[in-house]
């Protein structure tokens, strides 16, 4: 009796796992099939590329509708490794996987599970790709600040750079900034017009008027069809997410078994690159020479450092105390700034973009924020930042005055400005 | 994106009228040499930028007229209204009953603050009519009384109230042998104040335009109206619509912004000169044909030899063979004949414009060492012909064009200042010797910067 029940349970469980994984996969961008997941448990190499791609899509910042072609395999692998490292992923085995993306499917599966378990990954991904019907404006910058985006390529200048060129580039940036602000003002004026003209057209009384997307829907039938298709595919994703939530326990129990199949991690103090067999003798020679050089450097540097420290008067313990003190001071200032912001603002502002709705002046409060409140919060933050800016400028001026005083033969000519 | 024009003083108002007239005439010119549909798009683009709509359909210039006496403003208003094609807004002008006696200090320190609110209100009303404000033109003379002092004050105010909008001052450089004895004082005060608060100073030299009228247009009795028309033609050939990029047939939305970004991002180099080719009387136009190669060759030599027009160009001037970075002061005597450019913008309009070869302008020898031609040179094109010229080319240049004239004016002003001549006229109204010294310092710095290219 018990045995049959267990068999039935196992049978039900066997069916439930692929369904759960399928639901998870449907929710994720570039989600691979359940078969890939199964092969990954046994660290099969053919499962690795799909999982690298999945992790890359999950971890990289949102690109515009996935329009840009995904970068080469090595670039993807490097990006995934670096992003996981910066998020604090603990398993070293992943960092050691080869960059051609041919191996390590089990490690990748573990990494995915770690990301899922850590925080609201699916919710965040779904929120990023949401179809937006309204006219949205961002209320806070934290999303943009948390992900600084692709690193700017560093161009080494050959030879000295003329400062006039730098000033030229700064000036161009300033002009572009002003053009941006002008464009935003134009956008606001036009949005205002559309909102006024379409007053009374929306079926939802609380909104009252159409947004740009909705107006386009009425004007352009083809665009409307496309929008409908996007909404439908979003629905499919959301339903998959709900299914996943109901069934995810099965997945986690299975992940425990995956973890169980991993060999225990050997403790390695440092990351040692794999040395190819061919030429091993040469490598040893090089390694020995490097070590000798290192000893020599250490021998040369230590007495110099000691001499310098003696000259500046025992900066050893005092310097770290100074560092600690300044770090604390900065932390206090930052906290004070944030408190000032919170005091000035209403209850915590929602993160991410909000829909713009134009209502009559006397309209009683519905849900959502009033523009006047948001403006007040932004103004108080602006005032705080201006105060900090003024203080920093004052410090700069004092420093300049000190420098000017220290060099008596020098005349300082300030740039034309008021 | 729209441009609001502020016309200041006699000079500014007369020129402003000619500019709007030239823009309107060109955009409604039937000989555009392009399809009807393209012509309509061209017209609409020009209209949105410089005119606003009224119910009965007569376009209204986006302009504010300011003068301290009513005569010129009334003339300007009636000339525009008479044409029946476009007009100025009824309530767009501000004038008083008295002049300011060519006293810069009076214009800056008395008229300015006294009438600040009224003038800024007028400008605000004009700005509100724009869906999108690109920036301001401020047309004024450099050496007069009302135009210059008040113009400097108004520009400063625009900087304070519309700090994100772009400002281009169209400055009329006076005749070398002008009649106003303090014109050099006025000039240096105007230039130094504008340098601080404006983004670009587009200079029109009276001497140069006068020569164009005499030699090229064959006008016997040259009136101010003739000069202003030539000037307006030059401005129009720069700011009328052009394609937004190579291969596109959409018109550029923000020529003022792009011009500034390409030519004047550096705070020390804000002086722009303008050249136009060909220029001739309408009678001769019917009998002339041009090739792009010929036009561009002449334009390039006009740039290099600092010639103001296509006649009398000095073909001996050549670019130096090696463009080494200049670390010290360059020997003035020899090198000044060659006009070094920081950045150039060439605008081509007319037939077969895509076949024009601009290689000559991309030569690194033309430019200063710290800016490569790919960044320093820009070209705008449209195949829609401008104002009956089958082919025309304009050049806006940030180069040493104005180095000599500026140096001359500063020198003359300094000589007068050294003997304190006529200073009391200025100190009487709050412009102290300190202000003069500040102006000299700033302009000497500008001269030195342009010299050391």
XYZ file of C-alpha atoms in Angstrom, chain B residues 50 118 164 183 195 197 206 220 251 330 432:
11
model
C 10.545 82.074 -38.049
C 8.443 95.508 -20.279
C 19.044 76.736 -21.462
C 32.478 104.019 -31.476
C 31.379 87.463 -24.858
C 26.617 86.214 -21.834
C 29.710 97.012 -42.918
C 25.637 103.024 -57.838
C 14.869 68.742 -42.933
C 53.649 82.471 -34.050
C 33.704 102.916 -14.372
